[in-house]
Amino acid sequence: PPPFTGVWMGDSKLCAIGVHCGQHITSHGLALNCCTDLSWFDHIVPCGLEGKGVTSLSHELGQHVAVSHVLEPFLDSFQEVFDCTLVSSEDPG
């Protein structure tokens, strides 16, 4: 929910998106919870947001959702939305 970044299911974050800038270096990342053990989040305040939770695709759909099932459609959608071509370090050339 605004003003929080990421992808939310109600009051629980499904996907975290972050950007860090410091000492002339910029880094960014994305974490989509597919089949994450959510019990680890009981020990922290995720993203520093009191009263907000964390969820996963597996939890929301009530079935195991492996990263391998999500990766290709996610990357296809990413390329379409951002009008880019992704290149893997494993790709020859």
CSV table of N, CA and C in Angstrom, one decimal:
chain,number,residue,atom,x,y,z
A,1,PRO,N,0.8,-1.2,0.0
A,1,PRO,CA,0.0,0.0,0.0
A,1,PRO,C,0.9,1.2,0.0
A,2,PRO,N,0.5,2.3,-0.7
A,2,PRO,CA,1.3,3.5,-0.7
A,2,PRO,C,1.4,4.0,0.7
A,3,PRO,N,2.6,4.5,1.0
A,3,PRO,CA,3.7,4.9,0.2
A,3,PRO,C,4.8,3.9,0.1
A,4,PHE,N,4.5,2.6,0.5
A,4,PHE,CA,5.5,1.6,0.5
A,4,PHE,C,5.8,1.0,-0.8
A,5,THR,N,7.1,0.7,-1.1
A,5,THR,CA,7.5,0.1,-2.4
A,5,THR,C,7.3,-1.4,-2.3
A,6,GLY,N,7.3,-2.0,-3.5
A,6,GLY,CA,7.2,-3.5,-3.6
A,6,GLY,C,5.9,-3.9,-4.1
A,7,VAL,N,5.6,-5.2,-4.0
A,7,VAL,CA,4.3,-5.7,-4.4
A,7,VAL,C,3.7,-6.3,-3.1
A,8,TRP,N,2.4,-5.9,-2.9
A,8,TRP,CA,1.8,-6.2,-1.6
A,8,TRP,C,0.5,-7.0,-1.9
A,9,MET,N,0.2,-7.9,-0.9
A,9,MET,CA,-1.1,-8.6,-0.9
A,9,MET,C,-1.7,-8.2,0.5
A,10,GLY,N,-2.6,-7.2,0.4
A,10,GLY,CA,-3.1,-6.6,1.7
A,10,GLY,C,-2.0,-5.9,2.4
A,11,ASP,N,-1.8,-6.3,3.7
A,11,ASP,CA,-0.7,-5.8,4.5
A,11,ASP,C,0.6,-6.6,4.5
A,12,SER,N,0.7,-7.5,3.6
A,12,SER,CA,1.9,-8.4,3.5
A,12,SER,C,2.6,-8.2,2.2
A,13,LYS,N,4.0,-8.0,2.3
A,13,LYS,CA,4.8,-7.8,1.1
A,13,LYS,C,5.1,-9.1,0.5
A,14,LEU,N,4.9,-9.2,-0.8
A,14,LEU,CA,5.1,-10.4,-1.6
A,14,LEU,C,6.5,-10.2,-2.4
A,15,CYS,N,6.8,-9.0,-2.7
A,15,CYS,CA,8.0,-8.7,-3.5
A,15,CYS,C,8.6,-7.4,-3.1
A,16,ALA,N,9.9,-7.5,-2.7
A,16,ALA,CA,10.6,-6.3,-2.3
A,16,ALA,C,11.5,-5.8,-3.4
A,17,ILE,N,11.5,-4.5,-3.5
A,17,ILE,CA,12.3,-3.8,-4.6
A,17,ILE,C,13.1,-2.7,-3.8
A,18,GLY,N,14.4,-2.7,-4.1
A,18,GLY,CA,15.2,-1.7,-3.4
A,18,GLY,C,16.3,-1.1,-4.3
A,19,VAL,N,16.7,0.1,-3.9
A,19,VAL,CA,17.8,0.8,-4.6
A,19,VAL,C,18.6,1.4,-3.5
A,20,HIS,N,20.0,1.3,-3.6
A,20,HIS,CA,20.9,1.9,-2.6
A,20,HIS,C,21.9,2.7,-3.4
A,21,CYS,N,22.1,3.9,-2.9
A,21,CYS,CA,23.2,4.8,-3.5
A,21,CYS,C,24.1,5.2,-2.4
A,22,GLY,N,25.4,5.1,-2.6
A,22,GLY,CA,26.4,5.5,-1.6
A,22,GLY,C,27.8,5.4,-2.2
A,23,GLN,N,28.6,6.3,-1.8
A,23,GLN,CA,30.0,6.4,-2.2
A,23,GLN,C,30.2,6.2,-3.7
A,24,HIS,N,29.4,6.9,-4.5
A,24,HIS,CA,29.4,6.8,-5.9
A,24,HIS,C,29.1,5.5,-6.5
A,25,ILE,N,28.4,4.6,-5.8
A,25,ILE,CA,28.0,3.3,-6.3
A,25,ILE,C,26.5,3.2,-6.1
A,26,THR,N,25.8,2.7,-7.1
A,26,THR,CA,24.4,2.4,-7.1
A,26,THR,C,24.2,0.9,-7.2
A,27,SER,N,23.4,0.4,-6.4
A,27,SER,CA,23.0,-1.0,-6.5
A,27,SER,C,21.5,-1.1,-6.4
A,28,HIS,N,20.9,-2.2,-6.9
A,28,HIS,CA,19.5,-2.3,-6.9
A,28,HIS,C,19.2,-3.8,-6.8
A,29,GLY,N,18.0,-4.1,-6.4
A,29,GLY,CA,17.6,-5.6,-6.3
A,29,GLY,C,16.1,-5.8,-6.2
A,30,LEU,N,15.7,-7.0,-6.4
A,30,LEU,CA,14.3,-7.4,-6.3
A,30,LEU,C,14.3,-8.8,-5.7
A,31,ALA,N,13.3,-9.0,-4.8
A,31,ALA,CA,13.2,-10.3,-4.2
A,31,ALA,C,11.7,-10.7,-4.3
A,32,LEU,N,11.4,-11.7,-5.1
A,32,LEU,CA,10.0,-12.2,-5.2
A,32,LEU,C,9.9,-13.5,-4.3
A,33,ASN,N,9.1,-13.5,-3.3
A,33,ASN,CA,9.0,-14.7,-2.4
A,33,ASN,C,8.1,-15.7,-3.1
A,34,CYS,N,8.7,-16.8,-3.5
A,34,CYS,CA,8.0,-17.9,-4.2
A,34,CYS,C,7.6,-19.0,-3.2
A,35,CYS,N,8.6,-19.6,-2.6
A,35,CYS,CA,8.4,-20.7,-1.6
A,35,CYS,C,9.3,-20.5,-0.4
A,36,THR,N,9.4,-19.3,0.0
A,36,THR,CA,10.2,-18.9,1.1
A,36,THR,C,9.7,-19.4,2.5
A,37,ASP,N,10.6,-19.8,3.3
A,37,ASP,CA,10.2,-20.2,4.7
A,37,ASP,C,9.9,-18.8,5.5
A,38,LEU,N,8.7,-18.5,5.6
A,38,LEU,CA,8.3,-17.2,6.2
A,38,LEU,C,8.5,-17.1,7.7
A,39,SER,N,8.8,-18.2,8.3
A,39,SER,CA,9.0,-18.2,9.8
A,39,SER,C,10.3,-17.4,10.2
A,40,TRP,N,11.2,-17.2,9.3
A,40,TRP,CA,12.4,-16.4,9.6
A,40,TRP,C,12.0,-15.0,9.8
A,41,PHE,N,11.0,-14.5,9.2
A,41,PHE,CA,10.6,-13.1,9.3
A,41,PHE,C,9.9,-12.8,10.6
A,42,ASP,N,9.6,-13.9,11.4
A,42,ASP,CA,9.1,-13.7,12.8
A,42,ASP,C,10.2,-13.0,13.7
A,43,HIS,N,11.4,-13.1,13.3
A,43,HIS,CA,12.5,-12.6,14.2
A,43,HIS,C,13.0,-11.2,13.8
A,44,ILE,N,12.4,-10.6,12.8
A,44,ILE,CA,12.9,-9.3,12.4
A,44,ILE,C,11.6,-8.4,12.1
A,45,VAL,N,11.9,-7.2,11.9
A,45,VAL,CA,10.9,-6.3,11.4
A,45,VAL,C,11.2,-6.1,9.9
A,46,PRO,N,10.5,-6.8,9.0
A,46,PRO,CA,10.8,-6.8,7.6
A,46,PRO,C,10.8,-5.4,7.0
A,47,CYS,N,11.8,-5.0,6.3
A,47,CYS,CA,11.9,-3.7,5.7
A,47,CYS,C,11.7,-2.6,6.7
A,48,GLY,N,11.8,-2.8,7.9
A,48,GLY,CA,11.7,-1.8,9.0
A,48,GLY,C,10.2,-1.3,9.1
A,49,LEU,N,9.3,-2.1,8.6
A,49,LEU,CA,7.9,-1.6,8.6
A,49,LEU,C,7.1,-2.3,9.7
A,50,GLU,N,6.9,-1.7,10.9
A,50,GLU,CA,6.2,-2.2,12.0
A,50,GLU,C,4.7,-2.5,11.6
A,51,GLY,N,4.2,-3.7,12.0
A,51,GLY,CA,2.8,-4.0,11.7
A,51,GLY,C,2.5,-4.5,10.3
A,52,LYS,N,3.5,-4.7,9.5
A,52,LYS,CA,3.3,-5.2,8.2
A,52,LYS,C,3.9,-6.6,8.1
A,53,GLY,N,3.4,-7.5,7.3
A,53,GLY,CA,3.9,-8.8,7.2
A,53,GLY,C,4.6,-9.1,5.9
A,54,VAL,N,4.9,-10.4,5.7
A,54,VAL,CA,5.6,-10.9,4.5
A,54,VAL,C,4.8,-12.1,4.1
A,55,THR,N,4.6,-12.3,2.8
A,55,THR,CA,3.9,-13.5,2.3
A,55,THR,C,4.7,-14.0,1.1
A,56,SER,N,4.2,-15.1,0.5
A,56,SER,CA,4.9,-15.7,-0.6
A,56,SER,C,3.8,-16.2,-1.6
A,57,LEU,N,4.2,-16.5,-2.8
A,57,LEU,CA,3.3,-17.0,-3.8
A,57,LEU,C,2.7,-18.4,-3.3
A,58,SER,N,3.5,-19.2,-2.7
A,58,SER,CA,3.1,-20.5,-2.2
A,58,SER,C,2.0,-20.3,-1.2
A,59,HIS,N,2.2,-19.4,-0.2
A,59,HIS,CA,1.3,-19.2,0.8
A,59,HIS,C,-0.1,-18.6,0.3
A,60,GLU,N,0.0,-17.7,-0.6
A,60,GLU,CA,-1.2,-17.0,-1.2
A,60,GLU,C,-2.0,-18.0,-2.1
A,61,LEU,N,-1.3,-18.9,-2.8
A,61,LEU,CA,-2.0,-19.8,-3.7
A,61,LEU,C,-2.3,-21.1,-3.1
A,62,GLY,N,-1.8,-21.4,-1.9
A,62,GLY,CA,-2.1,-22.6,-1.2
A,62,GLY,C,-1.5,-23.8,-1.8
A,63,GLN,N,-0.4,-23.6,-2.5
A,63,GLN,CA,0.3,-24.7,-3.2
A,63,GLN,C,1.8,-24.3,-3.4
A,64,HIS,N,2.7,-25.3,-3.5
A,64,HIS,CA,4.1,-25.0,-3.6
A,64,HIS,C,4.3,-24.4,-5.0
A,65,VAL,N,5.0,-23.2,-5.0
A,65,VAL,CA,5.3,-22.5,-6.2
A,65,VAL,C,6.9,-22.4,-6.2
A,66,ALA,N,7.5,-23.2,-7.0
A,66,ALA,CA,9.0,-23.2,-7.1
A,66,ALA,C,9.5,-22.0,-7.9
A,67,VAL,N,10.7,-21.5,-7.6
A,67,VAL,CA,11.3,-20.4,-8.4
A,67,VAL,C,11.4,-20.8,-9.9
A,68,SER,N,11.7,-22.1,-10.1
A,68,SER,CA,11.8,-22.5,-11.5
A,68,SER,C,10.5,-22.4,-12.3
A,69,HIS,N,9.4,-22.4,-11.6
A,69,HIS,CA,8.1,-22.2,-12.3
A,69,HIS,C,7.8,-20.8,-12.6
A,70,VAL,N,8.4,-19.9,-11.9
A,70,VAL,CA,8.1,-18.5,-12.0
A,70,VAL,C,9.2,-17.7,-12.9
A,71,LEU,N,10.4,-18.2,-12.9
A,71,LEU,CA,11.5,-17.5,-13.5
A,71,LEU,C,11.3,-17.0,-14.9
A,72,GLU,N,10.9,-18.0,-15.8
A,72,GLU,CA,10.8,-17.6,-17.2
A,72,GLU,C,9.6,-16.6,-17.5
A,73,PRO,N,8.4,-16.9,-16.9
A,73,PRO,CA,7.4,-15.9,-17.2
A,73,PRO,C,7.7,-14.5,-16.5
A,74,PHE,N,8.4,-14.5,-15.4
A,74,PHE,CA,8.8,-13.3,-14.8
A,74,PHE,C,9.7,-12.5,-15.7
A,75,LEU,N,10.8,-13.2,-16.2
A,75,LEU,CA,11.7,-12.5,-17.0
A,75,LEU,C,11.1,-12.0,-18.3
A,76,ASP,N,10.2,-12.8,-18.9
A,76,ASP,CA,9.5,-12.4,-20.1
A,76,ASP,C,8.7,-11.1,-19.8
A,77,SER,N,8.0,-11.1,-18.7
A,77,SER,CA,7.2,-9.9,-18.4
A,77,SER,C,8.1,-8.7,-18.1
A,78,PHE,N,9.2,-8.9,-17.4
A,78,PHE,CA,10.2,-7.8,-17.1
A,78,PHE,C,10.7,-7.2,-18.4
A,79,GLN,N,11.0,-8.0,-19.4
A,79,GLN,CA,11.5,-7.5,-20.7
A,79,GLN,C,10.4,-6.7,-21.4
A,80,GLU,N,9.2,-7.2,-21.3
A,80,GLU,CA,8.1,-6.5,-22.0
A,80,GLU,C,7.8,-5.1,-21.3
A,81,VAL,N,7.7,-5.1,-20.0
A,81,VAL,CA,7.4,-3.9,-19.3
A,81,VAL,C,8.5,-2.9,-19.4
A,82,PHE,N,9.8,-3.3,-19.4
A,82,PHE,CA,10.9,-2.3,-19.4
A,82,PHE,C,11.5,-2.2,-20.8
A,83,ASP,N,10.8,-2.8,-21.8
A,83,ASP,CA,11.3,-2.7,-23.2
A,83,ASP,C,12.8,-2.9,-23.3
A,84,CYS,N,13.2,-4.1,-22.9
A,84,CYS,CA,14.7,-4.4,-22.9
A,84,CYS,C,14.9,-5.9,-23.2
A,85,THR,N,16.1,-6.2,-23.4
A,85,THR,CA,16.5,-7.6,-23.7
A,85,THR,C,17.5,-8.0,-22.5
A,86,LEU,N,17.1,-9.0,-21.8
A,86,LEU,CA,18.0,-9.5,-20.7
A,86,LEU,C,19.0,-10.5,-21.3
A,87,VAL,N,20.2,-10.4,-20.8
A,87,VAL,CA,21.3,-11.2,-21.2
A,87,VAL,C,21.9,-11.9,-20.0
A,88,SER,N,22.0,-13.2,-20.0
A,88,SER,CA,22.5,-14.0,-18.9
A,88,SER,C,24.0,-14.1,-19.1
A,89,SER,N,24.7,-14.1,-17.9
A,89,SER,CA,26.2,-14.3,-18.0
A,89,SER,C,26.5,-15.7,-18.5
A,90,GLU,N,25.5,-16.6,-18.5
A,90,GLU,CA,25.8,-18.0,-19.0
A,90,GLU,C,25.6,-18.1,-20.5
A,91,ASP,N,25.0,-17.0,-21.1
A,91,ASP,CA,24.8,-17.0,-22.6
A,91,ASP,C,26.1,-16.8,-23.3
A,92,PRO,N,26.4,-17.7,-24.3
A,92,PRO,CA,27.6,-17.5,-25.1
A,92,PRO,C,27.5,-16.2,-25.9
A,93,GLY,N,28.5,-15.3,-25.8
A,93,GLY,CA,28.4,-14.1,-26.6
A,93,GLY,C,27.5,-13.1,-26.0
